[in-house]
CSV table of N, CA and C in Angstrom, one decimal:
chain,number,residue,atom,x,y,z
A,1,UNK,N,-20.4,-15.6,14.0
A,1,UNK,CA,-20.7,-15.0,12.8
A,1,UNK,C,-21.9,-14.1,12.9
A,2,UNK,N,-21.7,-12.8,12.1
A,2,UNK,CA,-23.0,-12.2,12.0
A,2,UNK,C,-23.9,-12.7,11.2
A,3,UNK,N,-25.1,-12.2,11.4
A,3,UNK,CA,-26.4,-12.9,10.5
A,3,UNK,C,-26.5,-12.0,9.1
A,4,UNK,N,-26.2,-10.5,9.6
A,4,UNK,CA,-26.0,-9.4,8.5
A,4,UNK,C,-24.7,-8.9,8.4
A,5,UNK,N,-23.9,-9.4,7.8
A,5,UNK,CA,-22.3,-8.5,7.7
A,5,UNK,C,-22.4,-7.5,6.8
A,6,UNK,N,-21.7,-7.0,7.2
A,6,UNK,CA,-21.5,-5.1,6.4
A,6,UNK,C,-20.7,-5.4,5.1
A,7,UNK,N,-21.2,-4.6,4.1
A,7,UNK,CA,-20.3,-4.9,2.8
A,7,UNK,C,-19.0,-4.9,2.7
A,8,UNK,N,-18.3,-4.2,3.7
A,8,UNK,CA,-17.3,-4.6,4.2
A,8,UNK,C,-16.4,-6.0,3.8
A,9,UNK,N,-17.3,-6.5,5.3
A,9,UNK,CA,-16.9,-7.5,5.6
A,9,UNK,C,-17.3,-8.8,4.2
A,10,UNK,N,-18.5,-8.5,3.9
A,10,UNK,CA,-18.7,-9.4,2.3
A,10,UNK,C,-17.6,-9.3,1.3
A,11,UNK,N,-17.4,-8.2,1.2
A,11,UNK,CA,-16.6,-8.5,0.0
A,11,UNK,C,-15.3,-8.7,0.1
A,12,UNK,N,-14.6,-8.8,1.5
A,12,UNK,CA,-13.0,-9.7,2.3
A,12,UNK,C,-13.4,-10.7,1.5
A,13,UNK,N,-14.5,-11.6,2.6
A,13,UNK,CA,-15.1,-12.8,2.5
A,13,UNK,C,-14.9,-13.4,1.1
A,14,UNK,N,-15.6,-12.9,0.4
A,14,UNK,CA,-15.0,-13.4,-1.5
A,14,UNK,C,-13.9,-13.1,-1.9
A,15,UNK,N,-13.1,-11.9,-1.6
A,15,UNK,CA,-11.8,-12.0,-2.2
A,15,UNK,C,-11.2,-13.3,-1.4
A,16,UNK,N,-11.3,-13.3,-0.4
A,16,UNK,CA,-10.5,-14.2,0.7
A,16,UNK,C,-10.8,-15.9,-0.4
A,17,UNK,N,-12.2,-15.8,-0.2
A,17,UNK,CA,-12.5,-17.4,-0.9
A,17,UNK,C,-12.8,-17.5,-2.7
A,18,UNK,N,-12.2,-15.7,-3.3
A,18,UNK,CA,-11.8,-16.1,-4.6
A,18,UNK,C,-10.4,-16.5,-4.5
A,19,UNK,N,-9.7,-15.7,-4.0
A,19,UNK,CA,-8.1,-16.3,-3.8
A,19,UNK,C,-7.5,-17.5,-3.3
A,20,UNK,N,-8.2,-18.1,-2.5
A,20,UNK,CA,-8.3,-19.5,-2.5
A,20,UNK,C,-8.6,-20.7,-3.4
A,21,UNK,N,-9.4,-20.0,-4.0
A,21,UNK,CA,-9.5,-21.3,-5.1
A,21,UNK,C,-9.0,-20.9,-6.4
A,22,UNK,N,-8.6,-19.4,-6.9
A,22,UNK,CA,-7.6,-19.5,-7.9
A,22,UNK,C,-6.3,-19.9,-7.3
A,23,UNK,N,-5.8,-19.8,-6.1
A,23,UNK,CA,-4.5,-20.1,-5.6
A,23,UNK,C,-4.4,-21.6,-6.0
A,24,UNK,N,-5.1,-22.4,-5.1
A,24,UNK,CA,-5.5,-23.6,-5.5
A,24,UNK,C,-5.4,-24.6,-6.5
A,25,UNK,N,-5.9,-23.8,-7.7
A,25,UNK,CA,-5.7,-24.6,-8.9
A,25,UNK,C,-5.0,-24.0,-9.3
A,26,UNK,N,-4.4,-22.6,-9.3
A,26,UNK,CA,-2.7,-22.6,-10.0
A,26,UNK,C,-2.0,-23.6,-9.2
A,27,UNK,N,-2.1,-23.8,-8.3
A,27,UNK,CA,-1.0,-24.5,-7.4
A,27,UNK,C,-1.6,-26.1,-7.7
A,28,UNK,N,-2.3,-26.7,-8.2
A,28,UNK,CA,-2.3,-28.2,-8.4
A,28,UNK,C,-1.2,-28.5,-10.1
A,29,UNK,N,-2.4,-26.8,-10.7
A,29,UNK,CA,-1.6,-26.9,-12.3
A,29,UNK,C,0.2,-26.9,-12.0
A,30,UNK,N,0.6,-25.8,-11.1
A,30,UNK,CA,2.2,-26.1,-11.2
A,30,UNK,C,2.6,-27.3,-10.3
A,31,UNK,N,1.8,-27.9,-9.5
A,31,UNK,CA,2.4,-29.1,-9.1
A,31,UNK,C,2.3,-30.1,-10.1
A,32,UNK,N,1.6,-30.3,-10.9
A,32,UNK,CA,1.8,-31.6,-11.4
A,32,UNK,C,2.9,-31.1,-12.8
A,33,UNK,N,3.1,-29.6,-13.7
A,33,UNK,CA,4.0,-29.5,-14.5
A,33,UNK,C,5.6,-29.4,-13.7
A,34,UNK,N,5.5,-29.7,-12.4
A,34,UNK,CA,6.7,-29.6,-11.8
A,34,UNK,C,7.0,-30.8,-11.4
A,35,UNK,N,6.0,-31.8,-11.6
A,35,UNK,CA,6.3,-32.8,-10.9
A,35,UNK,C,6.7,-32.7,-9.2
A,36,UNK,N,5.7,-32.0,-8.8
A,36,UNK,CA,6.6,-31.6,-7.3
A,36,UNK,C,5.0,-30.6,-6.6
A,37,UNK,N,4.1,-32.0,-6.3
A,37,UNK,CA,2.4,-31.6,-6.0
A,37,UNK,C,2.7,-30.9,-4.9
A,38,UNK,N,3.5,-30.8,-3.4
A,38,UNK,CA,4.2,-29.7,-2.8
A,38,UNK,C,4.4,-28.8,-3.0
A,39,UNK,N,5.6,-28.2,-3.7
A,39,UNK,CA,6.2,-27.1,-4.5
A,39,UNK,C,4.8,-26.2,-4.6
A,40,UNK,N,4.4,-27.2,-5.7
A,40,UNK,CA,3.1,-26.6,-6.0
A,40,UNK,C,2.4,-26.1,-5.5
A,41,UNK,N,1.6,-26.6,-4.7
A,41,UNK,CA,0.6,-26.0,-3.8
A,41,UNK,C,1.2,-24.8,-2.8
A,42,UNK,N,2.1,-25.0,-2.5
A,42,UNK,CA,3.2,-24.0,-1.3
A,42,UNK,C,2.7,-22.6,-2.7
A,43,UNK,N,3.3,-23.1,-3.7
A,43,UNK,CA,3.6,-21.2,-4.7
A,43,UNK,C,1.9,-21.2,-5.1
A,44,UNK,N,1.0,-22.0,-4.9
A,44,UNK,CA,-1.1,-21.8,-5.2
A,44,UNK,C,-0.8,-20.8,-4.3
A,45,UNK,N,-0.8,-21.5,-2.9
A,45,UNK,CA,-1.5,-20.7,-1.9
A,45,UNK,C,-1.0,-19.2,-1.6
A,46,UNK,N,0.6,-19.0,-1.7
A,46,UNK,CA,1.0,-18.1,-1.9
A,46,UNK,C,0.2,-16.7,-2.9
A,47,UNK,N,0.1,-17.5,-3.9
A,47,UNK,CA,-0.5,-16.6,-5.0
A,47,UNK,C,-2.0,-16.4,-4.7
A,48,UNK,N,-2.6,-17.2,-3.9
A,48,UNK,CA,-3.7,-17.0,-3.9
A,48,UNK,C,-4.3,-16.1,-2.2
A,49,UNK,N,-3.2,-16.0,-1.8
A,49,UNK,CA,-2.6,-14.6,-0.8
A,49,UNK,C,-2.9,-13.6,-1.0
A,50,UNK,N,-2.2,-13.1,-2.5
A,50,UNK,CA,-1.6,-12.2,-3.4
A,50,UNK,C,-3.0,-11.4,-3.2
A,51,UNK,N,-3.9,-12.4,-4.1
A,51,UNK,CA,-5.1,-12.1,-5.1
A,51,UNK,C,-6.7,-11.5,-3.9
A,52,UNK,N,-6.4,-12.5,-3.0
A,52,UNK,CA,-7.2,-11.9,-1.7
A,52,UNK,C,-6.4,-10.9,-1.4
A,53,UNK,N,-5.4,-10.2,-1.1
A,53,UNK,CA,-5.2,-9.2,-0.5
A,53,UNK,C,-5.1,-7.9,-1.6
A,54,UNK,N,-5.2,-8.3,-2.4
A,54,UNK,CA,-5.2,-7.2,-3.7
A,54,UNK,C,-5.9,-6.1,-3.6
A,55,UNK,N,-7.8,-6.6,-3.6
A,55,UNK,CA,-8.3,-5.5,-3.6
A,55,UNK,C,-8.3,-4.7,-2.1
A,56,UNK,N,-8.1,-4.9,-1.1
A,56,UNK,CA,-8.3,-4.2,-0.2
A,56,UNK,C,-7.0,-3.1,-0.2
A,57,UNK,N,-5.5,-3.3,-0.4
A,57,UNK,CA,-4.9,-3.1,-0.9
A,57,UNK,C,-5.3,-1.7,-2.2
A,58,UNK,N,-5.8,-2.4,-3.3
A,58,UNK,CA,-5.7,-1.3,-4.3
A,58,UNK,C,-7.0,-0.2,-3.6
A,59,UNK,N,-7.8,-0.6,-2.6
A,59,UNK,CA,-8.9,0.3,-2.4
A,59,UNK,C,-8.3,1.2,-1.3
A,60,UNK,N,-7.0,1.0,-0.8
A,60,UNK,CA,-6.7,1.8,0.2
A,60,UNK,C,-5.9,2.9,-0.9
A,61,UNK,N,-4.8,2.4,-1.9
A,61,UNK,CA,-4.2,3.4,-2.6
A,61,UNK,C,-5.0,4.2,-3.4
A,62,UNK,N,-6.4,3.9,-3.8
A,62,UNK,CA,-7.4,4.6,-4.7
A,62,UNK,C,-7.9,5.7,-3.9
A,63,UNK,N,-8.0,5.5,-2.2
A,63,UNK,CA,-8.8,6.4,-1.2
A,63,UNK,C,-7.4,7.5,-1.2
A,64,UNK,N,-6.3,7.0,-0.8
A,64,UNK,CA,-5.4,8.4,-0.8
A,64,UNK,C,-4.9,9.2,-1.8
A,65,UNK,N,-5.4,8.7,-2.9
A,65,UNK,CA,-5.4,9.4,-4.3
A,65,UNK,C,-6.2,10.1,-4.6
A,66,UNK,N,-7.5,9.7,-4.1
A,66,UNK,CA,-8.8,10.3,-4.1
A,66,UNK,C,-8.6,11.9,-2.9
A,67,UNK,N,-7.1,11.2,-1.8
A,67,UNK,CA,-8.3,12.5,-0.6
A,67,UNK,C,-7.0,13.7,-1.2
A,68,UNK,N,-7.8,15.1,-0.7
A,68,UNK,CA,-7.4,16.3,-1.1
A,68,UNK,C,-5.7,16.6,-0.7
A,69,UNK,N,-5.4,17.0,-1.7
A,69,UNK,CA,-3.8,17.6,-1.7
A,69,UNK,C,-3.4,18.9,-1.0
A,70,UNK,N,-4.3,19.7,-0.9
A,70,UNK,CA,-4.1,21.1,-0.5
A,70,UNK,C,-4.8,21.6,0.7
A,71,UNK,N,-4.6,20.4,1.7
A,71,UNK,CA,-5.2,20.2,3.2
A,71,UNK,C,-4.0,21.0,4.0
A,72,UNK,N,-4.7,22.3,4.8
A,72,UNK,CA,-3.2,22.5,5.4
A,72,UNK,C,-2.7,21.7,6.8
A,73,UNK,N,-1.4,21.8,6.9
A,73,UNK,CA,-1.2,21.0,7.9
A,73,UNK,C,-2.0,21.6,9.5
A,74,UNK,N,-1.6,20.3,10.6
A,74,UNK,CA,-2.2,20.7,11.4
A,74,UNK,C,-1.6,21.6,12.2
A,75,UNK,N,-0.4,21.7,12.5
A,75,UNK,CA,1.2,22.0,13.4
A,75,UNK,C,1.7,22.7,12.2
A,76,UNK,N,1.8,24.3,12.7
A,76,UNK,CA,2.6,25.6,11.7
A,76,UNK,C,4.1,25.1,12.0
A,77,UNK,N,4.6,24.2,12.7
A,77,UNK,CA,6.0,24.3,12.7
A,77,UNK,C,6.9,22.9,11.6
A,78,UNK,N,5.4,22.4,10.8
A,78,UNK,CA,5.7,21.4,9.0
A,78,UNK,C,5.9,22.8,8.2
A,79,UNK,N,5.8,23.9,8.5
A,79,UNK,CA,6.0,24.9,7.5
A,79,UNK,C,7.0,25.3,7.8
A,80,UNK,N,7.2,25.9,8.8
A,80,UNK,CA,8.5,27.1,8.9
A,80,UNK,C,9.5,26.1,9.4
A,81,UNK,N,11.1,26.5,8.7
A,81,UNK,CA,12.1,25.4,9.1
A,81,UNK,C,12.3,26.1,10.7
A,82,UNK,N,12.9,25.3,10.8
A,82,UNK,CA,13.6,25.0,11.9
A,82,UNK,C,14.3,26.3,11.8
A,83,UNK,N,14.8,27.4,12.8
A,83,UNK,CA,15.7,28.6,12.6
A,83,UNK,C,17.4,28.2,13.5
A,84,UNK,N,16.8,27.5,14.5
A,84,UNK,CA,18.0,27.2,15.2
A,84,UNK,C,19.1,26.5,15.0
A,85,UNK,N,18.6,25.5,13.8
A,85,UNK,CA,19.7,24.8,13.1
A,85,UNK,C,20.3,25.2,11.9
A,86,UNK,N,19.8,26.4,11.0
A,86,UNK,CA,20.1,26.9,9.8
A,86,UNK,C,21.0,27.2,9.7
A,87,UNK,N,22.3,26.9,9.2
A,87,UNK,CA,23.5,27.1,9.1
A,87,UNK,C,23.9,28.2,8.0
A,88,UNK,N,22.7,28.5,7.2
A,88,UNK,CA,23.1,29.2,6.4
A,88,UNK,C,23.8,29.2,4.9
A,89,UNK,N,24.2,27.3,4.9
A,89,UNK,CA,25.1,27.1,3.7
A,89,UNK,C,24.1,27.1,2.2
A,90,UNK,N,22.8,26.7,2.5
A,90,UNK,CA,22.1,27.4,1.5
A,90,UNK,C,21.9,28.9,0.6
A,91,UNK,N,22.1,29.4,1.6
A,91,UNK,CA,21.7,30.9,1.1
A,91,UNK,C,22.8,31.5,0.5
A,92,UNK,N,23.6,31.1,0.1
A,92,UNK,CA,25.5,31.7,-0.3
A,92,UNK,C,25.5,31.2,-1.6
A,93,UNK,N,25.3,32.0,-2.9
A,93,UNK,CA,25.4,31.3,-3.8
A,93,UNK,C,26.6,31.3,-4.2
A,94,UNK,N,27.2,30.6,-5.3
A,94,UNK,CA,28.2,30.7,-6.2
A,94,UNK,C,28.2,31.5,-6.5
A,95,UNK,N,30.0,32.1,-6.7
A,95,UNK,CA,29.9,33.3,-7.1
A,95,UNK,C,30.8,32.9,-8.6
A,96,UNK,N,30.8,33.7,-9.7
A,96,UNK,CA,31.4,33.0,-10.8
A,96,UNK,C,32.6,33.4,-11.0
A,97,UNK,N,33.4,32.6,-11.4
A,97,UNK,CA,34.8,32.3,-11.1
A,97,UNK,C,35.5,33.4,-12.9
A,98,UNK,N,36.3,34.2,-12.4
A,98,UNK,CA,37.0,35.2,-13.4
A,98,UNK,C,38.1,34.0,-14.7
């Protein structure tokens, strides 16, 4: 363990050991309304998975929302189709029927 962890790593660390102990006591409360203190704990911990992996998760979907839309690509050949395979069946419109 580091002596100084990066905020990074801090704030895993609490999601990790808030998810844990909400998991936890959801999972004692549904074991004992299930009669089934197993069951229980198996669908805590599960959920308390969920809740630790959440924010790292929502912080990755917020960064690619955040980054720029109108980045051009890096390779001109994401732009121009392909010519060798163009068959041409696009370009023929309908013609309207008499």
């Amino acid at each position: 363990m580091h002596d100084h962890p990066s905020g990074h790593e801090t704030s895993r660390r609490l999601a990790l050991g808030a998810g844990i102990a909400i998991g936890m006591g959801v999972g004692v409360a549904l074991g004992v309304a299930l009669d089934n203190m197993g069951l229980g704990i198996g669908l805590g911990l599960a959920i308390g998975v969920v809740i630790s992996a959440a924010p790292e998760w929502l912080g990755s979907l917020q960064r690619r929302r955040s980054a720029p839309e109108d980045q051009e690509p890096d390779d001109a050949s994401e732009v121009v189709p392909d010519a060798e395979h163009d068959d041409g069946s696009d370009d023929v419109e309908d013609e309207p029927r008499p």
